Amino acid sequence: MEIAVIGGGASGILAAITAARNGAKVTIYERCDRIGRKILATGNGRCNYTNVNAGVGNYHGKNPEFINDAINNFWTIETNSFFAELGMLTKVEENGKAFPYSLQASAVLDVLRYELERLCVNIVTEFEVENIIKEKNRFSIKSYSGMKAYADKVILSTGGKASPSLGSNGSGYQIAQSFGHKLSKLYPSLVQIKTETDLIKSLKGIKLDANVLLEAKNKKSIYFGEVLFTDYGLSGPAIFNVSRLCADNIDASVTLDILPEIDNEELYEILKSRRTEYRNLETFFVGMINKKVGMVIMKYAKVLPFSRTSDTISDDEIKRLCDALKGFKLKVTGTMSWNNAQVTAGGILTDDINSLTMESRLCEGLYLTGEILDIDGDCGGYNLQWAWSSGYIAGLNASKERENA
Ligand SMILES: Cc1cc2nc3c(=O)[nH]c(=O)nc-3n(C[C@H](O)[C@H](O)[C@H](O)COP(=O)(O)OP(=O)(O)OC[C@H]3O[C@@H](n4cnc5c(N)ncnc54)[C@H](O)[C@@H]3O)c2cc1C
């Protein structure tokens, strides 16, 4: 059985290894000059390859429950065993995020490459697939440069549109669509958020931990974590995690609770007790929060001018400062582009895919894996987990001989 895997990213590599272990003759066709470029960039070069707490609640799309069969068949425990067998030591950090022990993404790619080599998987690089046609029981695969290849089965693992410089330029969508598959609206996710910037310009480069609330239409997303102020708006893991709701939503807003561990009443008392003639408004928050952030909070709450001594702050102004610290709200003006996004939200609808095998219901012998599908995960190892799982299932099932064949 000859299997062509289109795309040498995380899901394609897992599919290739699994199919080859099951006896298939496998070739990976990759548009870049090498496979696995995106893996090297993951987790800031450390590759957060899974999250041991991953569950269906961490995934989005029209039908996130589609992943339940993957959860039951090849999920985090199996992924960890898979990498352990390849000789990779791992460590689990906060919130269940798992990394190679060396904290080098190259460790993940290296062990995968050695296994591909051991299994004699053929790797053809600089082969960008333009179209695939099924002729009788065989697929004919044509590249943009006019080269042709043939296979009994095809696993389409071309990724989404996020970070095209790392390979995934969205060209796989039209291949899937040519077989009748439907594509939902696509938008960048796990991406920086653009906001109104007048007030926060001076905060560029400052990081803080906050409870982030993103509100868009009737939807809300809340996440606690690091927020980075930038010249265009907000970045950082907490922002990435709520960014999904921004797409398409011109009326979105983001609200930061800068002191989530202190409740309003306690904060009100703390602020009241800080009023003294020795501190002016500019230094009122010093020792409590970042001085520049404190000054922006003063402006936001309209407690000015800075030259006032803090013993002149009225109870009403203290209340306004509390509200500003617990609810610093900015209007969202958009997100950064595909070049900055880590993941694609939206994709090929899963209705026409068999979740037990990853095979297309529209074309026998065609399998789809990873980010090309309408499944996207939160930030924290969930997207690679989906890539490994869907790749494994597709590789296993594509390499099975059909009973009536
Ligand atoms: C900067 C960054 C950091 C990330 N960090 C993490 C992280 O730490 N943890 C996590 O879980 N997720 C992370 N992600 C997300 C995760 O990397 C992806 O969700 C995952 O790699 C998707 O796997 P995939 O196999 O579906 O697609 P990809 O990994 O994108 O692979 C697709 C492959 O197909 C090739 N290709 C595309 N079109 C064609 C074509 N027409 N012909 C031939 N080849 C083609 C591409 O060149 C590419 O090699 C990160 C993403 C980015 C961009």
mmCIF file of C-alpha atoms and ligand atoms in Angstrom, residues 6-12 29-32 38 41-43 47-48 127-129 157-159 163 166-169 171-172 175 341-343 369-372 381-385 387, ligand 1:
data_model
loop_
_atom_site.group_PDB
_atom_site.id
_atom_site.type_symbol
_atom_site.label_atom_id
_atom_site.label_comp_id
_atom_site.label_asym_id
_atom_site.label_seq_id
_atom_site.Cartn_x
_atom_site.Cartn_y
_atom_site.Cartn_z
ATOM 1 C CA ILE A 6 0.775 15.980 1.932
ATOM 2 C CA GLY A 7 2.556 18.285 4.386
ATOM 3 C CA GLY A 8 5.423 17.451 6.729
ATOM 4 C CA GLY A 9 4.162 19.255 9.813
ATOM 5 C CA ALA A 10 3.269 17.773 13.193
ATOM 6 C CA SER A 11 0.184 15.862 12.063
ATOM 7 C CA GLY A 12 1.690 14.713 8.762
ATOM 8 C CA TYR A 29 5.406 15.703 0.046
ATOM 9 C CA GLU A 30 6.413 19.014 1.629
ATOM 10 C CA ARG A 31 6.372 22.465 0.008
ATOM 11 C CA CYS A 32 9.258 23.843 2.116
ATOM 12 C CA LYS A 38 6.780 25.062 12.493
ATOM 13 C CA ALA A 41 9.079 27.629 16.360
ATOM 14 C CA THR A 42 6.544 26.254 18.808
ATOM 15 C CA GLY A 43 6.460 27.208 22.468
ATOM 16 C CA CYS A 47 7.784 23.147 21.980
ATOM 17 C CA ASN A 48 4.894 22.832 24.375
ATOM 18 C CA PHE A 127 6.979 19.775 -3.722
ATOM 19 C CA GLU A 128 3.967 22.049 -3.318
ATOM 20 C CA VAL A 129 0.863 20.104 -4.170
ATOM 21 C CA SER A 157 -1.933 17.414 6.473
ATOM 22 C CA THR A 158 -1.312 20.857 5.017
ATOM 23 C CA GLY A 159 -2.182 22.887 8.137
ATOM 24 C CA SER A 163 2.265 31.811 10.234
ATOM 25 C CA LEU A 166 6.612 28.472 8.500
ATOM 26 C CA GLY A 167 4.988 26.640 5.596
ATOM 27 C CA SER A 168 1.221 26.568 6.060
ATOM 28 C CA ASN A 169 -0.102 28.974 3.428
ATOM 29 C CA SER A 171 -3.157 25.899 -0.071
ATOM 30 C CA GLY A 172 -4.621 22.679 1.309
ATOM 31 C CA ILE A 175 -7.482 20.670 -2.427
ATOM 32 C CA ALA A 341 -1.241 34.109 14.491
ATOM 33 C CA GLN A 342 -0.308 30.749 15.962
ATOM 34 C CA VAL A 343 -3.464 28.985 14.879
ATOM 35 C CA THR A 369 -5.525 15.788 9.837
ATOM 36 C CA GLY A 370 -4.577 18.670 12.110
ATOM 37 C CA GLU A 371 -5.178 22.343 11.657
ATOM 38 C CA ILE A 372 -6.760 22.130 8.200
ATOM 39 C CA GLY A 381 -0.062 22.498 24.089
ATOM 40 C CA TYR A 382 -3.582 21.704 22.873
ATOM 41 C CA ASN A 383 -3.041 22.355 19.159
ATOM 42 C CA LEU A 384 -0.069 20.051 18.853
ATOM 43 C CA GLN A 385 -1.991 17.401 20.789
ATOM 44 C CA ALA A 387 -2.115 17.355 15.414
HETATM 45 C C1 LIG B 1 4.851 30.405 16.375
HETATM 46 C C2 LIG B 1 3.957 29.252 16.745
HETATM 47 C C3 LIG B 1 4.071 28.662 17.997
HETATM 48 C C4 LIG B 1 3.234 27.604 18.344
HETATM 49 N N1 LIG B 1 3.414 27.005 19.561
HETATM 50 C C5 LIG B 1 2.641 25.952 19.903
HETATM 51 C C6 LIG B 1 2.878 25.236 21.109
HETATM 52 O O1 LIG B 1 3.853 25.496 21.842
HETATM 53 N N2 LIG B 1 2.032 24.228 21.421
HETATM 54 C C7 LIG B 1 0.992 23.851 20.603
HETATM 55 O O2 LIG B 1 0.252 22.930 20.951
HETATM 56 N N3 LIG B 1 0.783 24.474 19.434
HETATM 57 C C8 LIG B 1 1.586 25.492 19.045
HETATM 58 N N4 LIG B 1 1.396 26.096 17.836
HETATM 59 C C9 LIG B 1 0.348 25.559 16.920
HETATM 60 C C10 LIG B 1 0.806 24.239 16.271
HETATM 61 O O3 LIG B 1 2.162 24.360 15.883
HETATM 62 C C11 LIG B 1 -0.058 23.879 15.050
HETATM 63 O O4 LIG B 1 -1.409 23.852 15.412
HETATM 64 C C12 LIG B 1 0.339 22.519 14.486
HETATM 65 O O5 LIG B 1 1.693 22.528 14.077
HETATM 66 C C13 LIG B 1 -0.538 22.146 13.294
HETATM 67 O O6 LIG B 1 -0.033 20.955 12.726
HETATM 68 P P1 LIG B 1 -0.428 20.561 11.243
HETATM 69 O O7 LIG B 1 0.332 19.338 10.923
HETATM 70 O O8 LIG B 1 -1.891 20.524 11.082
HETATM 71 O O9 LIG B 1 0.064 21.764 10.322
HETATM 72 P P2 LIG B 1 1.512 22.431 10.169
HETATM 73 O O10 LIG B 1 2.363 22.119 11.324
HETATM 74 O O11 LIG B 1 1.257 23.842 9.833
HETATM 75 O O12 LIG B 1 2.133 21.657 8.925
HETATM 76 C C14 LIG B 1 1.621 21.791 7.622
HETATM 77 C C15 LIG B 1 2.724 21.430 6.657
HETATM 78 O O13 LIG B 1 2.186 21.304 5.341
HETATM 79 C C16 LIG B 1 3.033 21.963 4.400
HETATM 80 N N5 LIG B 1 2.195 22.336 3.274
HETATM 81 C C17 LIG B 1 1.185 23.243 3.252
HETATM 82 N N6 LIG B 1 0.601 23.273 2.051
HETATM 83 C C18 LIG B 1 1.245 22.361 1.278
HETATM 84 C C19 LIG B 1 1.096 21.934 -0.079
HETATM 85 N N7 LIG B 1 0.158 22.444 -0.891
HETATM 86 N N8 LIG B 1 1.940 20.980 -0.557
HETATM 87 C C20 LIG B 1 2.901 20.443 0.242
HETATM 88 N N9 LIG B 1 3.091 20.815 1.534
HETATM 89 C C21 LIG B 1 2.257 21.753 2.041
HETATM 90 C C22 LIG B 1 3.581 23.132 5.194
HETATM 91 O O14 LIG B 1 4.756 23.635 4.625
HETATM 92 C C23 LIG B 1 3.791 22.517 6.575
HETATM 93 O O15 LIG B 1 5.066 21.912 6.692
HETATM 94 C C24 LIG B 1 2.233 27.143 17.435
HETATM 95 C C25 LIG B 1 2.137 27.726 16.178
HETATM 96 C C26 LIG B 1 2.978 28.771 15.833
HETATM 97 C C27 LIG B 1 2.862 29.383 14.464
#
